[in-house]
Short mmCIF file of C-alpha atoms in Angstrom, two decimals:
data_model
loop_
_atom_site.label_atom_id
_atom_site.label_comp_id
_atom_site.label_asym_id
_atom_site.label_seq_id
_atom_site.Cartn_x
_atom_site.Cartn_y
_atom_site.Cartn_z
CA UNK Z 19 83.52 -18.67 7.89
CA UNK Z 20 81.02 -18.42 5.01
CA UNK Z 21 78.97 -15.52 6.86
CA UNK Z 22 81.23 -12.55 6.32
CA UNK Z 23 82.78 -10.65 9.24
CA UNK Z 24 85.40 -8.07 9.34
CA UNK Z 25 86.33 -6.63 12.68
CA UNK Z 26 87.29 -3.27 11.49
CA UNK Z 27 84.43 -2.65 9.21
CA UNK Z 28 82.06 0.16 9.95
CA UNK Z 29 79.10 -1.10 12.26
CA UNK Z 30 76.36 -0.30 9.56
CA UNK Z 31 78.34 -1.91 6.64
CA UNK Z 32 78.92 -5.02 8.88
CA UNK Z 33 75.09 -5.01 9.80
CA UNK Z 34 74.10 -4.91 6.21
CA UNK Z 35 75.73 -8.38 5.66
CA UNK Z 36 73.35 -9.80 8.41
CA UNK Z 37 70.37 -7.58 8.33
CA UNK Z 38 67.99 -9.42 6.04
CA UNK Z 39 68.88 -12.63 7.56
CA UNK Z 40 68.04 -11.66 11.10
CA UNK Z 41 64.91 -9.73 10.06
CA UNK Z 42 61.59 -11.42 9.58
CA UNK Z 43 60.59 -8.92 6.79
CA UNK Z 44 57.33 -10.74 5.96
CA UNK Z 45 56.05 -10.55 9.39
CA UNK Z 46 57.40 -7.04 10.09
CA UNK Z 47 55.87 -5.46 7.02
CA UNK Z 48 52.68 -7.27 7.49
CA UNK Z 49 52.04 -5.45 10.68
CA UNK Z 50 53.70 -2.15 9.99
CA UNK Z 51 52.80 -1.16 6.44
CA UNK Z 52 49.04 -1.36 6.86
CA UNK Z 53 49.38 1.43 9.50
CA UNK Z 54 51.55 3.62 7.68
CA UNK Z 55 49.53 3.25 4.49
CA UNK Z 56 46.20 4.13 6.42
CA UNK Z 57 48.16 7.14 7.95
CA UNK Z 58 49.48 8.34 4.90
CA UNK Z 59 46.29 8.14 2.95
CA UNK Z 60 44.48 9.98 5.78
CA UNK Z 61 46.97 12.88 5.39
CA UNK Z 62 47.16 12.59 1.63
CA UNK Z 63 50.97 11.66 1.56
CA UNK Z 64 52.44 11.15 -1.74
CA UNK Z 65 56.19 11.43 -1.27
CA UNK Z 66 57.97 9.79 1.75
CA UNK Z 67 61.44 9.88 2.95
CA UNK Z 68 62.94 6.94 4.74
CA UNK Z 69 65.76 7.96 6.95
CA UNK Z 70 68.33 5.30 7.89
CA UNK Z 71 66.57 2.90 5.22
CA UNK Z 72 68.84 -0.04 5.84
CA UNK Z 73 68.12 -2.45 3.35
CA UNK Z 74 65.06 -0.87 2.04
CA UNK Z 75 62.33 -2.94 3.18
CA UNK Z 76 59.92 -0.30 3.96
CA UNK Z 77 60.75 1.78 0.86
CA UNK Z 78 60.05 -1.08 -1.38
CA UNK Z 79 56.86 -1.93 0.46
CA UNK Z 80 55.36 1.58 0.33
CA UNK Z 81 56.60 1.86 -3.40
CA UNK Z 82 54.39 -1.19 -4.20
CA UNK Z 83 51.50 0.56 -2.50
CA UNK Z 84 52.05 3.57 -4.82
CA UNK Z 85 53.81 6.01 -2.67
CA UNK Z 86 57.14 7.75 -4.22
CA UNK Z 87 59.84 6.88 -1.68
CA UNK Z 88 63.38 7.86 -1.19
CA UNK Z 89 65.55 5.96 1.19
CA UNK Z 90 68.89 7.45 2.55
CA UNK Z 91 71.48 5.82 4.57
CA UNK Z 92 75.17 6.50 5.37
CA UNK Z 93 76.16 3.02 4.62
CA UNK Z 94 77.24 2.02 1.17
CA UNK Z 95 76.70 -1.57 1.60
CA UNK Z 96 73.19 -0.92 2.94
CA UNK Z 97 72.48 1.11 -0.14
CA UNK Z 98 73.92 -1.49 -2.42
CA UNK Z 99 71.58 -4.23 -0.92
CA UNK Z 100 68.67 -1.84 -1.11
CA UNK Z 101 69.20 -1.30 -4.86
CA UNK Z 102 69.52 -5.03 -5.32
CA UNK Z 103 66.14 -5.58 -3.63
CA UNK Z 104 64.80 -2.86 -5.61
CA UNK Z 105 65.45 -4.70 -8.89
CA UNK Z 106 64.35 -8.13 -7.61
CA UNK Z 107 61.02 -7.00 -5.88
CA UNK Z 108 59.74 -4.02 -7.49
CA UNK Z 109 59.65 -4.80 -11.42
CA UNK Z 110 57.14 -2.15 -12.87
CA UNK Z 111 57.36 -0.17 -9.56
CA UNK Z 112 60.93 0.51 -9.76
CA UNK Z 113 60.46 4.24 -10.76
CA UNK Z 114 58.60 4.71 -7.32
CA UNK Z 115 61.65 4.29 -5.19
CA UNK Z 116 65.21 5.73 -5.05
CA UNK Z 117 68.08 4.98 -2.72
CA UNK Z 118 70.67 7.69 -1.80
CA UNK Z 119 73.92 7.24 0.20
CA UNK Z 120 74.34 10.41 2.38
CA UNK Z 121 75.69 11.66 5.53
CA UNK Z 122 72.65 13.66 6.06
CA UNK Z 123 73.96 16.98 5.13
CA UNK Z 124 72.63 19.39 2.42
CA UNK Z 125 69.55 17.12 1.75
CA UNK Z 126 67.64 19.75 -0.08
CA UNK Z 127 70.50 19.72 -2.73
CA UNK Z 128 71.17 16.22 -2.57
CA UNK Z 129 67.45 15.03 -2.78
CA UNK Z 130 66.09 17.60 -5.27
CA UNK Z 131 62.81 18.10 -3.77
CA UNK Z 132 60.63 17.71 -0.64
CA UNK Z 133 58.61 15.16 1.20
CA UNK Z 134 54.97 15.06 2.81
CA UNK Z 135 56.42 12.34 5.28
CA UNK Z 136 59.48 11.20 6.76
CA UNK Z 137 59.74 7.86 8.66
CA UNK Z 138 62.36 6.70 11.10
CA UNK Z 139 62.11 2.90 11.34
CA UNK Z 140 63.89 0.31 13.41
CA UNK Z 141 65.50 2.85 15.76
CA UNK Z 142 67.29 4.64 13.10
CA UNK Z 143 67.19 8.06 14.66
CA UNK Z 144 68.98 6.88 17.92
CA UNK Z 145 72.16 6.04 15.58
CA UNK Z 146 72.55 9.75 15.15
CA UNK Z 147 75.04 11.19 17.68
CA UNK Z 148 74.02 14.67 16.41
CA UNK Z 149 70.38 14.16 16.60
CA UNK Z 150 69.34 17.68 16.87
CA UNK Z 151 71.33 18.59 13.84
CA UNK Z 152 70.06 15.72 11.85
CA UNK Z 153 66.45 16.36 12.65
CA UNK Z 154 66.91 19.98 11.51
CA UNK Z 155 68.57 18.76 8.18
CA UNK Z 156 65.39 16.50 7.65
CA UNK Z 157 63.15 19.00 8.68
CA UNK Z 158 64.43 21.48 5.70
CA UNK Z 159 63.16 18.90 3.17
CA UNK Z 160 59.81 18.53 4.76
CA UNK Z 161 56.56 20.11 3.61
CA UNK Z 162 55.04 22.51 5.97
CA UNK Z 163 52.17 20.24 6.73
CA UNK Z 164 54.36 17.14 6.72
CA UNK Z 165 53.92 14.08 9.04
CA UNK Z 166 56.84 12.26 10.73
CA UNK Z 167 56.91 8.58 12.14
CA UNK Z 168 59.37 7.45 14.55
CA UNK Z 169 60.06 3.96 15.90
CA UNK Z 170 62.37 4.02 18.68
CA UNK Z 171 63.58 1.48 21.28
CA UNK Z 172 61.91 1.73 24.81
CA UNK Z 173 65.28 2.25 26.71
CA UNK Z 174 63.47 2.43 30.10
CA UNK Z 175 62.29 -1.28 29.79
CA UNK Z 176 65.71 -2.36 28.37
CA UNK Z 177 67.43 -0.91 31.63
CA UNK Z 178 64.77 -1.42 34.44
CA UNK Z 179 63.16 -4.82 33.31
CA UNK Z 180 65.48 -6.29 30.73
CA UNK Z 181 68.80 -6.03 32.43
CA UNK Z 182 70.21 -4.41 29.17
CA UNK Z 183 68.93 -7.14 26.81
CA UNK Z 184 67.35 -6.10 23.66
CA UNK Z 185 66.94 -9.32 21.89
CA UNK Z 186 67.89 -13.10 21.33
CA UNK Z 187 66.78 -14.27 17.93
CA UNK Z 188 67.46 -17.53 16.05
CA UNK Z 189 67.33 -17.90 12.35
CA UNK Z 190 67.40 -20.65 9.93
CA UNK Z 191 70.61 -20.30 7.89
CA UNK Z 192 70.95 -19.90 3.98
CA UNK Z 193 74.19 -21.54 3.98
CA UNK Z 194 74.75 -25.17 3.53
CA UNK Z 195 77.33 -25.74 6.07
CA UNK Z 196 75.32 -24.11 8.93
CA UNK Z 197 71.83 -24.89 10.02
CA UNK Z 198 71.13 -21.91 12.25
CA UNK Z 199 72.26 -18.28 13.21
CA UNK Z 200 71.74 -16.69 16.54
CA UNK Z 201 71.90 -12.85 17.06
CA UNK Z 202 72.25 -11.43 20.41
CA UNK Z 203 71.78 -7.69 21.12
CA UNK Z 204 72.62 -5.71 24.34
CA UNK Z 205 73.46 -2.45 25.68
CA UNK Z 206 76.09 -1.03 27.72
CA UNK Z 207 75.81 2.32 29.38
CA UNK Z 208 78.79 4.89 28.13
CA UNK Z 209 79.86 8.32 29.48
CA UNK Z 210 78.24 11.46 28.26
CA UNK Z 211 74.84 9.86 28.30
CA UNK Z 212 75.35 7.53 25.42
CA UNK Z 213 74.81 3.80 25.25
CA UNK Z 214 76.67 1.35 23.10
CA UNK Z 215 74.52 -1.27 21.22
CA UNK Z 216 76.49 -4.63 20.99
CA UNK Z 217 75.38 -7.30 18.27
CA UNK Z 218 76.97 -10.74 18.41
CA UNK Z 219 76.50 -13.37 15.91
CA UNK Z 220 76.71 -17.11 16.68
CA UNK Z 221 76.45 -20.13 14.11
CA UNK Z 222 75.35 -23.73 14.64
CA UNK Z 223 76.37 -26.70 12.45
CA UNK Z 224 73.71 -28.79 13.50
CA UNK Z 225 75.62 -30.11 16.67
CA UNK Z 226 77.76 -27.20 18.09
CA UNK Z 227 77.45 -23.42 18.41
CA UNK Z 228 80.31 -21.35 17.88
CA UNK Z 229 80.97 -17.53 17.94
CA UNK Z 230 81.28 -15.81 14.62
CA UNK Z 231 81.68 -12.12 15.35
CA UNK Z 232 80.79 -9.20 17.31
CA UNK Z 233 80.32 -5.42 16.48
CA UNK Z 234 79.07 -2.40 18.30
CA UNK Z 235 78.14 1.33 17.91
CA UNK Z 236 77.36 4.23 20.11
CA UNK Z 237 73.65 5.11 20.65
CA UNK Z 238 71.72 8.16 21.70
CA UNK Z 239 69.07 7.10 24.14
CA UNK Z 240 65.90 9.07 23.10
CA UNK Z 241 62.97 8.76 25.37
CA UNK Z 242 59.42 10.25 25.16
CA UNK Z 243 60.23 13.54 26.85
CA UNK Z 244 63.13 13.96 24.63
CA UNK Z 245 61.62 13.39 21.27
CA UNK Z 246 58.65 15.21 22.15
CA UNK Z 247 61.05 18.29 22.91
CA UNK Z 248 62.82 18.01 19.98
CA UNK Z 249 59.59 17.77 17.56
CA UNK Z 250 58.03 20.71 19.48
CA UNK Z 251 61.09 22.85 18.63
CA UNK Z 252 60.60 21.89 14.85
CA UNK Z 253 56.81 23.13 15.03
CA UNK Z 254 55.14 19.81 15.28
CA UNK Z 255 52.62 20.73 17.85
CA UNK Z 256 50.33 17.51 17.36
CA UNK Z 257 52.23 14.52 18.93
CA UNK Z 258 50.86 11.15 19.47
CA UNK Z 259 52.75 8.11 21.50
CA UNK Z 260 51.97 4.49 20.82
CA UNK Z 261 53.67 1.13 21.87
CA UNK Z 262 54.69 -1.99 20.12
CA UNK Z 263 54.66 -5.20 22.41
CA UNK Z 264 57.47 -6.85 20.54
CA UNK Z 265 59.94 -6.49 17.81
CA UNK Z 266 57.20 -7.12 15.12
CA UNK Z 267 54.10 -5.22 16.05
CA UNK Z 268 51.45 -2.74 14.91
CA UNK Z 269 52.79 1.00 14.88
CA UNK Z 270 49.59 2.81 15.91
CA UNK Z 271 47.19 0.51 17.48
CA UNK Z 272 48.54 0.17 21.15
CA UNK Z 273 49.24 2.57 23.99
CA UNK Z 274 52.83 3.26 25.09
CA UNK Z 275 53.66 1.54 28.47
CA UNK Z 276 57.27 2.65 29.79
CA UNK Z 277 57.92 -0.65 31.64
CA UNK Z 278 56.14 -3.05 29.06
CA UNK Z 279 56.41 -1.76 25.54
CA UNK Z 280 59.42 -2.87 23.31
CA UNK Z 281 58.83 0.30 20.98
CA UNK Z 282 58.12 3.86 21.49
CA UNK Z 283 56.16 4.80 18.23
CA UNK Z 284 55.70 8.43 17.50
CA UNK Z 285 53.51 10.12 15.09
CA UNK Z 286 53.80 13.84 14.64
CA UNK Z 287 52.39 16.74 12.51
CA UNK Z 288 52.55 20.54 12.48
CA UNK Z 289 49.08 22.11 13.74
#
């Protein structure tokens, strides 16, 4: 059992051990960063806040493009991996990025400044059970004419077309004894309008597959209507919706199709 697993570990700490293994960062960033860079240059964005930054992939990529980025996450292990990546990848651009572990409270005091933009990538916002309160806290550190970008799972497709399945992906292993890992992700409906995201890990030694571990976390299912309403309450009057056809796709180049799009991508700014 060389791939770490602890059944009682907090979900996001547990996920941090597998996140870079199950994510094709080269493909993902090659599609998403050009759209973010174009948008931010158009809106004269200099400082970017990455909410739920995970292992820091977007922060480091944007820092290499010259943006000043701050990544925040509740998971200590996600921040640890992010800082390790910062040292390996950024070199002379290290000063462009900072990572902060926070529970998203008193952000103005913790972060010591305001931002021209905030990004919520990889469905990070839906992991916040107090989504309204969290968005208000983020709003408190945004400039008056700030822009926000959300990447949200299209739950309508998940439940009406995919029969609750989010994804099944296979990755070559970096461990000597195992040749492949498989990651299965699916949702269960829960009480009080919540969902539960289940992530299952399997490993293959070249001949046989075996179960490695499973973890889950509650999720707030946010749709187009709900995110639009939340943003308008915060003063964001110019809201655009886009779609992504698969896990790795552009952010702002395709229309959102409720029964077809993998992602609901949202770009909003104040009038």
